[in-house]
């Protein structure tokens, strides 16, 4: 069950985001202000979820590490965007590059795992 926590967190996060932002909406002047924070927090959340799925596949998933990583990664990413706004430097770009590369790495490892598993099943079926 604990290996499903990243998937449950992803679905829950999408549902909360849908209710909070799609239904209530963000006024036009605030949308531009919050866009870097929300996009970066979303990217950090996706990175953590994919990292949790990868850890589950590798058999080293731990609930406490996942939850703390999800919260801290999201807060750190939003904090970098805020700090960058205050000092006039686009620090969120550094976080986007780092988190984006981790997202693609985790996704490629998950994909490779399932493709290898499929190839082994086909090979076993053929013999």
Coordinates of N, CA and C in Angstrom, one line a residue:
X1 N 0.8 -1.2 0.0 CA 0.0 0.0 0.0 C 0.9 1.3 0.0
X2 N 2.0 1.2 0.7 CA 2.8 2.4 0.8 C 3.4 2.8 -0.5
X3 N 3.6 1.9 -1.4 CA 4.2 2.2 -2.7 C 3.2 2.9 -3.6
X4 N 1.9 2.9 -3.2 CA 0.9 3.6 -4.0 C 0.7 5.1 -3.5
X5 N 1.4 5.4 -2.4 CA 1.3 6.8 -1.9 C 1.6 7.9 -2.9
X6 N 2.7 7.7 -3.7 CA 2.9 8.8 -4.7 C 1.8 9.0 -5.7
X7 N 1.2 7.9 -6.1 CA 0.1 8.0 -7.1 C -1.1 8.6 -6.4
X8 N -1.4 8.2 -5.2 CA -2.5 8.8 -4.4 C -2.3 10.3 -4.2
X9 N -1.0 10.7 -3.9 CA -0.7 12.1 -3.7 C -0.9 12.9 -5.0
X10 N -0.5 12.3 -6.1 CA -0.7 13.0 -7.4 C -2.1 13.2 -7.7
X11 N -3.0 12.2 -7.6 CA -4.4 12.3 -7.8 C -5.0 13.3 -6.9
X12 N -4.7 13.3 -5.6 CA -5.2 14.2 -4.6 C -4.8 15.6 -4.9
X13 N -3.5 15.8 -5.3 CA -3.0 17.1 -5.6 C -3.7 17.7 -6.9
X14 N -4.0 16.9 -7.9 CA -4.7 17.3 -9.0 C -6.1 17.7 -8.7
X15 N -6.8 16.9 -7.8 CA -8.1 17.2 -7.4 C -8.2 18.5 -6.6
X16 N -7.3 18.7 -5.7 CA -7.3 19.9 -4.9 C -7.0 21.1 -5.8
X17 N -6.0 21.0 -6.7 CA -5.7 22.1 -7.6 C -6.9 22.4 -8.5
X18 N -7.6 21.4 -9.0 CA -8.8 21.7 -9.8 C -9.8 22.5 -9.0
X19 N -10.1 22.0 -7.8 CA -11.2 22.7 -7.0 C -10.7 24.1 -6.6
X20 N -9.5 24.2 -6.2 CA -9.0 25.5 -5.7 C -8.9 26.6 -6.8
X21 N -8.3 26.2 -7.9 CA -8.0 27.2 -9.0 C -8.9 27.2 -10.1
X22 N -9.4 26.1 -10.6 CA -10.3 26.1 -11.7 C -11.7 26.6 -11.3
X23 N -12.2 26.2 -10.2 CA -13.5 26.6 -9.8 C -13.6 28.0 -9.2
X24 N -12.6 28.3 -8.3 CA -12.6 29.6 -7.7 C -12.0 30.7 -8.6
X25 N -10.9 30.2 -9.3 CA -10.2 31.2 -10.1 C -9.3 32.1 -9.4
X26 N -8.4 32.7 -10.1 CA -7.5 33.7 -9.5 C -7.7 34.9 -10.3
X27 N -8.0 36.1 -9.6 CA -8.2 37.3 -10.3 C -7.0 37.6 -11.3
X28 N -7.3 38.3 -12.4 CA -6.3 38.5 -13.4 C -5.0 39.1 -12.9
X29 N -5.1 40.2 -12.0 CA -3.9 40.8 -11.6 C -3.0 39.9 -10.7
X30 N -3.7 39.0 -10.0 CA -3.0 38.1 -9.1 C -2.4 36.9 -9.8
X31 N -3.0 36.5 -11.0 CA -2.6 35.3 -11.7 C -1.2 35.5 -12.2
X32 N -0.8 36.7 -12.6 CA 0.6 37.0 -13.0 C 1.6 36.9 -11.9
X33 N 1.1 37.3 -10.7 CA 2.0 37.3 -9.5 C 2.2 35.9 -9.0
X34 N 1.2 35.1 -9.0 CA 1.3 33.7 -8.4 C 1.8 32.7 -9.4
X35 N 1.8 33.0 -10.7 CA 2.1 32.0 -11.7 C 3.5 31.4 -11.5
X36 N 4.6 32.1 -11.3 CA 5.9 31.5 -11.1 C 5.9 30.5 -9.9
X37 N 5.2 31.0 -8.8 CA 5.2 30.1 -7.6 C 4.4 28.8 -7.8
X38 N 3.2 29.0 -8.4 CA 2.4 27.8 -8.6 C 3.1 26.8 -9.6
X39 N 3.6 27.4 -10.7 CA 4.3 26.5 -11.7 C 5.5 25.7 -11.1
X40 N 6.3 26.5 -10.3 CA 7.4 25.8 -9.7 C 7.0 24.8 -8.6
X41 N 6.0 25.2 -7.8 CA 5.5 24.2 -6.8 C 5.0 23.0 -7.4
X42 N 4.3 23.2 -8.6 CA 3.7 22.0 -9.3 C 4.9 21.1 -9.8
X43 N 5.9 21.8 -10.4 CA 7.0 21.0 -10.9 C 7.7 20.3 -9.8
X44 N 7.9 20.9 -8.6 CA 8.5 20.2 -7.5 C 7.7 19.0 -7.0
X45 N 6.4 19.2 -7.0 CA 5.5 18.1 -6.7 C 5.5 16.9 -7.6
X46 N 5.6 17.2 -8.9 CA 5.7 16.2 -9.9 C 7.0 15.5 -9.8
X47 N 8.1 16.2 -9.5 CA 9.4 15.6 -9.3 C 9.3 14.6 -8.2
X48 N 8.7 15.0 -7.1 CA 8.7 14.2 -5.9 C 7.8 13.0 -6.1
X49 N 6.7 13.1 -6.8 CA 5.8 12.0 -7.1 C 6.5 11.0 -8.0
X50 N 7.2 11.4 -9.0 CA 7.9 10.5 -9.9 C 9.1 9.9 -9.2
X51 N 9.7 10.6 -8.3 CA 10.8 10.0 -7.5 C 10.3 9.0 -6.5
X52 N 9.1 9.2 -6.0 CA 8.4 8.2 -5.1 C 8.0 6.9 -5.9
X53 N 7.5 7.1 -7.1 CA 7.2 6.0 -7.9 C 8.5 5.2 -8.3
X54 N 9.5 5.9 -8.6 CA 10.8 5.2 -8.9 C 11.3 4.5 -7.7
X55 N 11.2 5.1 -6.5 CA 11.7 4.4 -5.3 C 10.8 3.2 -5.0
X56 N 9.5 3.3 -5.3 CA 8.7 2.1 -5.1 C 9.1 1.0 -6.0
X57 N 9.4 1.3 -7.3 CA 9.8 0.3 -8.2 C 11.1 -0.4 -7.8
X58 N 12.0 0.4 -7.3 CA 13.3 -0.1 -6.8 C 13.3 -0.7 -5.5
X59 N 12.1 -0.7 -4.8 CA 11.9 -1.4 -3.5 C 12.5 -0.6 -2.3
X60 N 12.7 0.7 -2.5 CA 13.3 1.4 -1.4 C 12.4 2.6 -1.0
X61 N 11.1 2.5 -1.2 CA 10.2 3.6 -0.9 C 9.9 3.7 0.6
X62 N 9.9 4.9 1.2 CA 9.6 5.1 2.6 C 8.6 6.3 2.7
X63 N 7.5 6.0 3.4 CA 6.5 7.1 3.5 C 7.0 8.4 4.0
X64 N 7.7 8.3 5.1 CA 8.2 9.6 5.7 C 9.1 10.4 4.8
X65 N 10.0 9.7 4.1 CA 10.9 10.4 3.2 C 10.1 11.0 2.1
X66 N 9.0 10.3 1.6 CA 8.2 10.8 0.5 C 7.5 12.1 0.9
X67 N 6.8 12.0 2.0 CA 5.9 13.1 2.5 C 6.8 14.3 2.8
X68 N 7.9 14.1 3.5 CA 8.7 15.3 3.9 C 9.4 15.8 2.6
X69 N 9.8 15.0 1.7 CA 10.4 15.5 0.5 C 9.4 16.3 -0.4
X70 N 8.1 15.8 -0.4 CA 7.1 16.5 -1.2 C 6.9 17.9 -0.6
X71 N 6.7 18.0 0.7 CA 6.5 19.3 1.3 C 7.7 20.2 1.2
X72 N 8.9 19.7 1.6 CA 10.1 20.5 1.6 C 10.5 20.9 0.1
X73 N 10.4 20.0 -0.8 CA 10.7 20.4 -2.2 C 9.8 21.5 -2.7
X74 N 8.5 21.4 -2.5 CA 7.6 22.3 -2.9 C 7.8 23.7 -2.2
X75 N 8.0 23.7 -0.9 CA 8.3 24.9 -0.2 C 9.6 25.6 -0.7
X76 N 10.6 24.8 -0.8 CA 11.9 25.3 -1.3 C 11.8 25.9 -2.7
X77 N 11.1 25.3 -3.6 CA 11.0 25.8 -4.9 C 10.2 27.1 -4.9
X78 N 9.1 27.2 -4.2 CA 8.3 28.4 -4.1 C 9.2 29.5 -3.3
X79 N 9.9 29.1 -2.3 CA 10.8 30.0 -1.6 C 11.9 30.6 -2.5
X80 N 12.4 29.8 -3.4 CA 13.4 30.3 -4.3 C 12.8 31.3 -5.3
X81 N 11.6 31.0 -5.8 CA 10.9 32.0 -6.6 C 10.6 33.3 -5.9
X82 N 10.2 33.2 -4.7 CA 9.9 34.4 -3.9 C 11.2 35.2 -3.6
X83 N 12.3 34.5 -3.2 CA 13.6 35.2 -3.0 C 14.1 35.9 -4.3
X84 N 13.9 35.2 -5.4 CA 14.4 35.7 -6.7 C 13.6 37.0 -7.0
X85 N 12.3 37.0 -6.7 CA 11.4 38.2 -6.9 C 11.9 39.3 -6.1
X86 N 12.2 39.1 -4.8 CA 12.6 40.1 -3.9 C 14.0 40.7 -4.3
X87 N 14.9 39.9 -4.8 CA 16.2 40.5 -5.1 C 16.4 40.8 -6.6
X88 N 15.4 40.6 -7.4 CA 15.4 40.9 -8.8 C 16.1 40.0 -9.7
X89 N 16.3 38.7 -9.3 CA 17.0 37.7 -10.1 C 16.0 36.6 -10.3
X90 N 16.0 36.0 -11.5 CA 15.1 34.9 -11.8 C 15.6 33.6 -11.3
X91 N 15.6 33.5 -9.9 CA 16.1 32.2 -9.3 C 15.2 31.0 -9.6
X92 N 14.0 31.3 -10.0 CA 13.1 30.1 -10.3 C 13.6 29.4 -11.5
X93 N 14.3 30.0 -12.4 CA 14.8 29.4 -13.6 C 15.8 28.3 -13.2
X94 N 16.6 28.5 -12.2 CA 17.6 27.5 -11.7 C 16.8 26.3 -11.2
X95 N 15.8 26.6 -10.4 CA 15.0 25.5 -9.9 C 14.2 24.7 -11.0
X96 N 13.8 25.4 -12.0 CA 13.1 24.8 -13.1 C 14.0 23.9 -13.8
X97 N 15.2 24.3 -14.1 CA 16.2 23.5 -14.8 C 16.5 22.2 -13.9
X98 N 16.8 22.4 -12.6 CA 17.2 21.3 -11.8 C 16.0 20.3 -11.6
X99 N 14.8 20.8 -11.3 CA 13.7 19.9 -11.2 C 13.2 19.3 -12.5
X100 N 13.3 20.1 -13.6 CA 12.9 19.5 -14.9 C 13.8 18.4 -15.3
X101 N 15.1 18.5 -15.0 CA 16.0 17.4 -15.4 C 15.8 16.2 -14.5
X102 N 15.4 16.4 -13.3 CA 15.1 15.2 -12.4 C 13.8 14.6 -12.8
X103 N 12.8 15.4 -13.2 CA 11.5 14.8 -13.7 C 11.8 13.9 -14.9
X104 N 12.6 14.4 -15.9 CA 12.9 13.6 -17.1 C 13.7 12.4 -16.8
X105 N 14.6 12.5 -15.8 CA 15.4 11.3 -15.4 C 14.6 10.3 -14.8
X106 N 13.7 10.7 -13.8 CA 12.9 9.7 -13.1 C 11.9 9.1 -14.1
X107 N 11.3 9.9 -15.0 CA 10.4 9.3 -16.0 C 11.1 8.3 -16.9
X108 N 12.3 8.6 -17.3 CA 13.0 7.7 -18.2 C 13.4 6.4 -17.5
X109 N 13.7 6.5 -16.2 CA 14.0 5.3 -15.5 C 12.8 4.4 -15.3
X110 N 11.6 5.1 -15.0 CA 10.4 4.3 -14.8 C 10.0 3.7 -16.1
X111 N 10.1 4.4 -17.2 CA 9.8 3.9 -18.6 C 10.7 2.7 -18.9
X112 N 12.0 2.8 -18.6 CA 13.0 1.7 -18.9 C 12.6 0.5 -18.1
X113 N 12.2 0.7 -16.8 CA 11.9 -0.5 -16.0 C 10.7 -1.2 -16.6
X114 N 9.7 -0.5 -17.0 CA 8.5 -1.2 -17.5 C 8.8 -1.8 -18.9
X115 N 9.5 -1.1 -19.7 CA 9.9 -1.7 -21.0 C 10.7 -3.0 -20.9
X116 N 11.7 -3.0 -19.9 CA 12.5 -4.1 -19.7 C 11.6 -5.3 -19.1
X117 N 10.7 -5.0 -18.3 CA 9.8 -6.0 -17.7 C 9.0 -6.6 -18.8
X118 N 8.5 -5.7 -19.7 CA 7.7 -6.2 -20.9 C 8.5 -7.1 -21.8
X119 N 9.7 -6.7 -22.1 CA 10.6 -7.5 -22.9 C 10.9 -8.8 -22.3
X120 N 11.2 -8.9 -21.0 CA 11.4 -10.1 -20.4 C 10.2 -11.0 -20.4
X121 N 9.0 -10.5 -20.2 CA 7.8 -11.3 -20.3 C 7.6 -11.8 -21.7
X122 N 7.9 -11.1 -22.7 CA 7.7 -11.5 -24.1 C 8.7 -12.6 -24.3
X123 N 10.0 -12.5 -23.9 CA 11.0 -13.5 -24.1 C 10.6 -14.8 -23.4
X124 N 10.1 -14.6 -22.2 CA 9.7 -15.8 -21.4 C 8.6 -16.5 -22.1
X125 N 7.6 -15.8 -22.6 CA 6.5 -16.3 -23.3 C 6.9 -17.0 -24.6
X126 N 7.9 -16.5 -25.3 CA 8.4 -17.1 -26.5 C 9.1 -18.4 -26.3
X127 N 9.6 -18.6 -25.2 CA 10.4 -19.9 -25.0 C 9.5 -21.0 -24.4

